[in-house]
PDB file of C-alpha atoms in Angstrom:
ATOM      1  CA  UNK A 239     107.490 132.310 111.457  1.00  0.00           C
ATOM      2  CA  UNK A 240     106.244 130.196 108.371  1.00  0.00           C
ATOM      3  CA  UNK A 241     102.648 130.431 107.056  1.00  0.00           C
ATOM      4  CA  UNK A 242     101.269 127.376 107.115  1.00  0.00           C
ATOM      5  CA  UNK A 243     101.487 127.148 103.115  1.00  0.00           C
ATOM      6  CA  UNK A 244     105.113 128.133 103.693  1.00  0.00           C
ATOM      7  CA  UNK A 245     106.057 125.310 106.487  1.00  0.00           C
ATOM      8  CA  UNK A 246     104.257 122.849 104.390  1.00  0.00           C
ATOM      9  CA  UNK A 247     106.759 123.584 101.822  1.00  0.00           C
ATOM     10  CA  UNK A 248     109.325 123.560 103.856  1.00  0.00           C
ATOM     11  CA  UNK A 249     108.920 120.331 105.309  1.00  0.00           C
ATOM     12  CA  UNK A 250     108.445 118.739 101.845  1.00  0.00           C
ATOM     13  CA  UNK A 251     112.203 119.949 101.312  1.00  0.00           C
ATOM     14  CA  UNK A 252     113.252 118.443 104.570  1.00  0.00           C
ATOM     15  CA  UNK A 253     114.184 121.751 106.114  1.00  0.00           C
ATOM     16  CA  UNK A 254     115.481 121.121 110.038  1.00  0.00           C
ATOM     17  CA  UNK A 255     114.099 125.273 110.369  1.00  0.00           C
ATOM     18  CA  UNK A 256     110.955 123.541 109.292  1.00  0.00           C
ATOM     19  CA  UNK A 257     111.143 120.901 111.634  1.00  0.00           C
ATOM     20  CA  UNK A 258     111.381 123.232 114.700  1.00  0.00           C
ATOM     21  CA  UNK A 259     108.936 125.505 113.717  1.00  0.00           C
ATOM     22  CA  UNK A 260     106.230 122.119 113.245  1.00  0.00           C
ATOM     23  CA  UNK A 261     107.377 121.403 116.446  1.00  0.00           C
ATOM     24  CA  UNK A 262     107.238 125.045 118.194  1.00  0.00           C
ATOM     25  CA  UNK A 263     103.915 125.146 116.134  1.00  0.00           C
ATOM     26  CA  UNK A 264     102.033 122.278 117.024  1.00  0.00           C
ATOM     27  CA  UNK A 265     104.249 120.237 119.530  1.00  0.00           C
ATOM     28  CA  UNK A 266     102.026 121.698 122.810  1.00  0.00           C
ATOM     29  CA  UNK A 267      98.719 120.738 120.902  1.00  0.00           C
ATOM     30  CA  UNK A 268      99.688 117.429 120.049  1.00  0.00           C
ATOM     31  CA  UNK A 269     100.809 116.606 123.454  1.00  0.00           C
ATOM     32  CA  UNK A 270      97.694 118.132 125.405  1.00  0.00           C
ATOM     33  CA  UNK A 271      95.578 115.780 122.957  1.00  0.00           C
ATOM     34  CA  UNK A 272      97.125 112.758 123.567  1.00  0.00           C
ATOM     35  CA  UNK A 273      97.427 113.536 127.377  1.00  0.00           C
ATOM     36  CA  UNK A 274      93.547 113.111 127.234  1.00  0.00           C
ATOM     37  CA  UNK A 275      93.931 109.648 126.647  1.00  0.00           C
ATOM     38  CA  UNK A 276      97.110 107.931 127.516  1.00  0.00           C
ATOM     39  CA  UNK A 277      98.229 108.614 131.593  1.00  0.00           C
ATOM     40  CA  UNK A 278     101.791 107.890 131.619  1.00  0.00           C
ATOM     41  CA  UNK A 279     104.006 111.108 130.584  1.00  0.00           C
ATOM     42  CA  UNK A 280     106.519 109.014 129.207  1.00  0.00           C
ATOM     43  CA  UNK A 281     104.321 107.296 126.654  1.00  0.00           C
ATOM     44  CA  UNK A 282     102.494 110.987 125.750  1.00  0.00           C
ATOM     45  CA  UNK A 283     106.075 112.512 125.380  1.00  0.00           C
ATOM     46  CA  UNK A 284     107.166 109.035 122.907  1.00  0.00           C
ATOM     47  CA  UNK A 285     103.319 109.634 121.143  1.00  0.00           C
ATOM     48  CA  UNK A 286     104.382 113.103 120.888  1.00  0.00           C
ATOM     49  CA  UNK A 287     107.453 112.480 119.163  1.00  0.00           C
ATOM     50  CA  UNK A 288     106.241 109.724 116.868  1.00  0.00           C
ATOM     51  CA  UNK A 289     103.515 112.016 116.020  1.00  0.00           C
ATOM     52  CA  UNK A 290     105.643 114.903 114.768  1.00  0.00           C
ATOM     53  CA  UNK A 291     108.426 112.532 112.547  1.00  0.00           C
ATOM     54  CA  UNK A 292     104.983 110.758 111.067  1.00  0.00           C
ATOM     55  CA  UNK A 293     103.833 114.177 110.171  1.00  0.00           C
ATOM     56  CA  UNK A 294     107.037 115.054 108.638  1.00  0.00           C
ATOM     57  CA  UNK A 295     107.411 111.912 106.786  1.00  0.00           C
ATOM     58  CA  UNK A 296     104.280 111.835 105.559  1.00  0.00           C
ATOM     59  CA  UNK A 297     103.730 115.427 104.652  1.00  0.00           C
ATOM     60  CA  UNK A 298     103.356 114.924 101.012  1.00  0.00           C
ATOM     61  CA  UNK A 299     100.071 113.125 101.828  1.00  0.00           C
ATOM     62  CA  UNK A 300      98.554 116.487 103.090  1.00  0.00           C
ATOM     63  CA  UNK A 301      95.806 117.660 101.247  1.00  0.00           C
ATOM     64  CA  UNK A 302      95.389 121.368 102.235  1.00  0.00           C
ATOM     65  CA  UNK A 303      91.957 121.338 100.181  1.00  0.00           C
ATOM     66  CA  UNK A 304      90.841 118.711 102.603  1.00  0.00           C
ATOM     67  CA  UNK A 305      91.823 120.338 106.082  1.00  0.00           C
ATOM     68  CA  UNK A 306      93.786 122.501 108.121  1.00  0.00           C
ATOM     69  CA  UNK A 307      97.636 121.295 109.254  1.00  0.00           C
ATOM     70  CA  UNK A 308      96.302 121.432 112.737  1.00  0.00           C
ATOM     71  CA  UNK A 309      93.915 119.184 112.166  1.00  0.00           C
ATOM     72  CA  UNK A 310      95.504 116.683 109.684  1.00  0.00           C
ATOM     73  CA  UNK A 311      98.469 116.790 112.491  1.00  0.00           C
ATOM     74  CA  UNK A 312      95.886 116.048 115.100  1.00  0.00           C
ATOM     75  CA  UNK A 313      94.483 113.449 113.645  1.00  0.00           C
ATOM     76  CA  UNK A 314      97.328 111.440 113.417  1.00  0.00           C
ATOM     77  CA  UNK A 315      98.137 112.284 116.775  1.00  0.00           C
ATOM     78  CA  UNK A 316      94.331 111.132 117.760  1.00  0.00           C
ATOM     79  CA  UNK A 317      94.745 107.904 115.793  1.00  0.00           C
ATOM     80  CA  UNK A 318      98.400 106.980 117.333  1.00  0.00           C
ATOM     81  CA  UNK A 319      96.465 107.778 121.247  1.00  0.00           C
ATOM     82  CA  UNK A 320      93.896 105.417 120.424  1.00  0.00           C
ATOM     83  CA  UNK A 321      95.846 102.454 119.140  1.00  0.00           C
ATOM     84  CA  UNK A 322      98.365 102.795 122.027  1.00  0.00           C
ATOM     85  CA  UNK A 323      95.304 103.021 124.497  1.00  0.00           C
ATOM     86  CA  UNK A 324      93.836  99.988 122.722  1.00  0.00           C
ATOM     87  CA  UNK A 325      97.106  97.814 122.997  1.00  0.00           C
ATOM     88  CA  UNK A 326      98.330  99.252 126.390  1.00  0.00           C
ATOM     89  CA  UNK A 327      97.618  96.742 129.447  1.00  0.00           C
ATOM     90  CA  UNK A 328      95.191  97.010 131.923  1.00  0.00           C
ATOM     91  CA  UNK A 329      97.063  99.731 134.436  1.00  0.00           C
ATOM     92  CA  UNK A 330      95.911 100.655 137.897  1.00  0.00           C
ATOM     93  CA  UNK A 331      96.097 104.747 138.039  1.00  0.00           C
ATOM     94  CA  UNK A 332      97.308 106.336 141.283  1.00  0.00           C
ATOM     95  CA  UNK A 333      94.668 108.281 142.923  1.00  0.00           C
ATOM     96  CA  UNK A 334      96.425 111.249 142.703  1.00  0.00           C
ATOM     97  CA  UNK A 335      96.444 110.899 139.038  1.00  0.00           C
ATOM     98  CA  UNK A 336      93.263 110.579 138.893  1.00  0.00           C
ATOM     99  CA  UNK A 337      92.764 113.989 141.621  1.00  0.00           C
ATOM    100  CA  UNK A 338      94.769 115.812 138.682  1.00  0.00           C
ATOM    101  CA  UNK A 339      92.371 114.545 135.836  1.00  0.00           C
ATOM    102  CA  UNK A 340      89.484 115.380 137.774  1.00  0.00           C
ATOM    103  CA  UNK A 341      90.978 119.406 138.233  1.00  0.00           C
ATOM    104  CA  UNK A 342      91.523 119.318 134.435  1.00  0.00           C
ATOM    105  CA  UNK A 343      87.887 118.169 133.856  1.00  0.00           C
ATOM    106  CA  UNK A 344      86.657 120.843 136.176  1.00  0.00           C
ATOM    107  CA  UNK A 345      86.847 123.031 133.122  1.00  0.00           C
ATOM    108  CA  UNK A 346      84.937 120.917 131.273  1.00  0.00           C
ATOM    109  CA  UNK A 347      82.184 120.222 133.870  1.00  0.00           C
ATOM    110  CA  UNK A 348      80.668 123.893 133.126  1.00  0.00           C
ATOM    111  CA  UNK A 349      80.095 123.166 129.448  1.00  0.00           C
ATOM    112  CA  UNK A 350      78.799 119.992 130.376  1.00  0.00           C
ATOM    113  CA  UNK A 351      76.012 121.263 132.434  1.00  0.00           C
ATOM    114  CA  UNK A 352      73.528 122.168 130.061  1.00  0.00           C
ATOM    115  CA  UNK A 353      73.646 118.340 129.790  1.00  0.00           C
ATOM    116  CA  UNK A 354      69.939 118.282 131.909  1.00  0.00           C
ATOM    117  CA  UNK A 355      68.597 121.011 135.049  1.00  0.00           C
ATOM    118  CA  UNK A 356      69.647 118.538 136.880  1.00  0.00           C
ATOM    119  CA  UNK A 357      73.496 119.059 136.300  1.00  0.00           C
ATOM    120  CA  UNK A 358      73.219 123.036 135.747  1.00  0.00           C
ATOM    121  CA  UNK A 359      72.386 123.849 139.550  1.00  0.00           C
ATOM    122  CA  UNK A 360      76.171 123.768 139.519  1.00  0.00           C
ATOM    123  CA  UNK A 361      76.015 121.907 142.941  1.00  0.00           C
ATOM    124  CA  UNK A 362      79.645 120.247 144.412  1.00  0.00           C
ATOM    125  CA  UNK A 363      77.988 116.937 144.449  1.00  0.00           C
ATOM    126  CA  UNK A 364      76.851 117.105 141.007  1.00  0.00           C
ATOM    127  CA  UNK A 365      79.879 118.088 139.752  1.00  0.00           C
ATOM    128  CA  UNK A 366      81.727 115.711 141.303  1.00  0.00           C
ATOM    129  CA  UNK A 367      79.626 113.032 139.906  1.00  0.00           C
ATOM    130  CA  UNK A 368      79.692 114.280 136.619  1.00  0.00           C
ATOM    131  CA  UNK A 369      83.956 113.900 136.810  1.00  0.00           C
ATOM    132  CA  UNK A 370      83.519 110.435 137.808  1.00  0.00           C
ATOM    133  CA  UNK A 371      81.204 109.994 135.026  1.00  0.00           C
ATOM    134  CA  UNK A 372      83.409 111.123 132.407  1.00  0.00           C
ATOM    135  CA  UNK A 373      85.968 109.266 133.676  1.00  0.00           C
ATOM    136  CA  UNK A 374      84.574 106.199 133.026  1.00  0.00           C
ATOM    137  CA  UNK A 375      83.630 106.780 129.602  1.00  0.00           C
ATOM    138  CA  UNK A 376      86.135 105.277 126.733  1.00  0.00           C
ATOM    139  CA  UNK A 377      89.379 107.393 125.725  1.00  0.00           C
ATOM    140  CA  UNK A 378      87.404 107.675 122.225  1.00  0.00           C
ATOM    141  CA  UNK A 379      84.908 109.843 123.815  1.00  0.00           C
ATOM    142  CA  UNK A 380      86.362 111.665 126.277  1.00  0.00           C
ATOM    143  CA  UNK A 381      88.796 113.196 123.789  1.00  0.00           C
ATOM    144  CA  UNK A 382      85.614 114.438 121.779  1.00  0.00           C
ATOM    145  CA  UNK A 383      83.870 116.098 124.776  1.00  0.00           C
ATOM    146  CA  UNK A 384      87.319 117.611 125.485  1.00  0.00           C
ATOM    147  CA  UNK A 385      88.354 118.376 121.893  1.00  0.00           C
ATOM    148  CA  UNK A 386      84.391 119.872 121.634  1.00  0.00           C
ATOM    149  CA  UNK A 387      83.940 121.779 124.664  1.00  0.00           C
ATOM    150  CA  UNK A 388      87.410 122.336 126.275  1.00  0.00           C
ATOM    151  CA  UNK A 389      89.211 123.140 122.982  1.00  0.00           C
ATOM    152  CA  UNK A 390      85.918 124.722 121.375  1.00  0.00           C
ATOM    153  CA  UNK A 391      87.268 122.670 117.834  1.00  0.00           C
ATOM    154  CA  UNK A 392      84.728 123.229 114.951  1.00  0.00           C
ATOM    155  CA  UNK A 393      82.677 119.921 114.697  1.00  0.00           C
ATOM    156  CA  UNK A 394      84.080 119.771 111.335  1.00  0.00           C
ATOM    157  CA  UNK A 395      87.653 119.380 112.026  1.00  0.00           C
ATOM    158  CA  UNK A 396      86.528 117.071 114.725  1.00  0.00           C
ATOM    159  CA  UNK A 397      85.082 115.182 112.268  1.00  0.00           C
ATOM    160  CA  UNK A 398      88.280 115.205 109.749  1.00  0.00           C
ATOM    161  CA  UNK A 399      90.507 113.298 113.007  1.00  0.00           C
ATOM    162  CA  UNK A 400      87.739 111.055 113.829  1.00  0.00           C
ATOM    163  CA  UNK A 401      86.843 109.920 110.386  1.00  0.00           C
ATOM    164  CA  UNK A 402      83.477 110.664 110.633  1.00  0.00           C
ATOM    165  CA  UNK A 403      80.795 113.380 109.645  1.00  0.00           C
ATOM    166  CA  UNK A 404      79.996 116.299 111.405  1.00  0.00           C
ATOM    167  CA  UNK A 405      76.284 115.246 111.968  1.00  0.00           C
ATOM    168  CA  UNK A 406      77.390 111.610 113.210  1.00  0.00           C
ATOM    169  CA  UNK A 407      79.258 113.493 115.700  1.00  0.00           C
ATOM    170  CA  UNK A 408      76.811 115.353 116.712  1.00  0.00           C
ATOM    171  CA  UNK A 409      74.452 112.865 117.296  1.00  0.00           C
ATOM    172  CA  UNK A 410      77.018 111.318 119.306  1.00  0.00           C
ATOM    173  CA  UNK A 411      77.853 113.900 121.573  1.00  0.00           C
ATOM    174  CA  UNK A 412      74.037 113.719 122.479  1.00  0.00           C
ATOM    175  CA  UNK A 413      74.464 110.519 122.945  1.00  0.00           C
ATOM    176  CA  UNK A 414      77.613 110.577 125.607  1.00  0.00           C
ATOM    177  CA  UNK A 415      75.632 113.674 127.285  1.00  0.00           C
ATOM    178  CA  UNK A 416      72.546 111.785 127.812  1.00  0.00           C
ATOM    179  CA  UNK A 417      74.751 108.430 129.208  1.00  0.00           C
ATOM    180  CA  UNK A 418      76.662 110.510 131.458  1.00  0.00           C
ATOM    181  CA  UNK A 419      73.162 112.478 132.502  1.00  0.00           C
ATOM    182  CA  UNK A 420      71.679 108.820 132.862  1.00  0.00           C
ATOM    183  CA  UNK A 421      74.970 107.562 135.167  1.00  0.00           C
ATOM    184  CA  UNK A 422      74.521 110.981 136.970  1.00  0.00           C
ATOM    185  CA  UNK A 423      70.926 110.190 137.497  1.00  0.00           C
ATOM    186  CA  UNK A 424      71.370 106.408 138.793  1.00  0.00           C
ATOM    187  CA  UNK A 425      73.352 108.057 141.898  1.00  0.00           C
TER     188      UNK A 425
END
């Protein structure tokens, strides 16, 4: 296995060993991320994919002063989500799709509580609510509560995908908590 210095280097020299171990590597994470925001497999597996050649053909662009691989990798892969999501028609989502999402956001729904005492009495009805609610908030920040609290990612890399600074973020994650507290409250 390469160190990431290594793999870089190997990927500048077009090495197909390189290749597979970017996409061993980072191939899961990339797909899981863009999951969070576009529904259809197909088009996560095609993001995936264009994700990983844009990497590789634009690997002499990586800065390793700047960020991590994982991160400079995810935020391509956060930037091609987005656009697609952005161009993608207006789709209606099976329910059981939506069943599914709400069982992945289950995890979530306990970092989420400290949101108000309102959401931490951990009740079934709150918790349901609080899926719906984060349902209905945009793909933009659904991936940062997710990226935030699911994947526990440092602010700072956060940041690095999202184009942004750390303390914008974080003023913005106050802000989604106290919308989804006020749509939670409205019920």
């Amino acid at each position: 296995m390469y160190s990431e210095q290594t793999l870089v280097e190997e990927l500048k020299k077009n090495s197909r060993k390189a290749h597979d171990q970017l996409v061993a590597r980072y191939g899961q994470m990339i797909f899981a991320m863009i999951a969070r925001i576009v529904s259809d497999v197909r088009d996560v597996q095609e993001l995936t994919q264009d994700t990983l050649l844009t990497a590789i053909q634009k690997i002499y662009s990586f800065n390793p002063q700047l960020s991590r691989l994982s991160t400079w990798i995810g935020k391509i892969a956060y930037n091609k989500a987005l656009s697609f999501a952005r161009h993608k028609e207006h789709v209606t989502i099976p329910i059981e799709d939506i069943e599914a999402e709400n069982s992945q956001l289950s995890n979530i729904n306990s970092q989420l509580s400290n949101i108000d005492e309102a959401l931490s009495t951990g009740s079934e009805d709150n918790i349901a609510m609080l899926q719906q609610a984060v349902l209905t908030l945009p793909p933009d920040e659904r991936m940062l509560l997710s990226l935030y609290y699911f994947d526990s990612m440092p602010l700072a890399d956060i940041a690095l995908m999202m184009d942004t600074t750390p303390q914008k973020l974080s003023k913005r994650l106050y802000n989604i908590r106290r919308k989804l507290y006020n749509r939670i409250k409205r019920r």
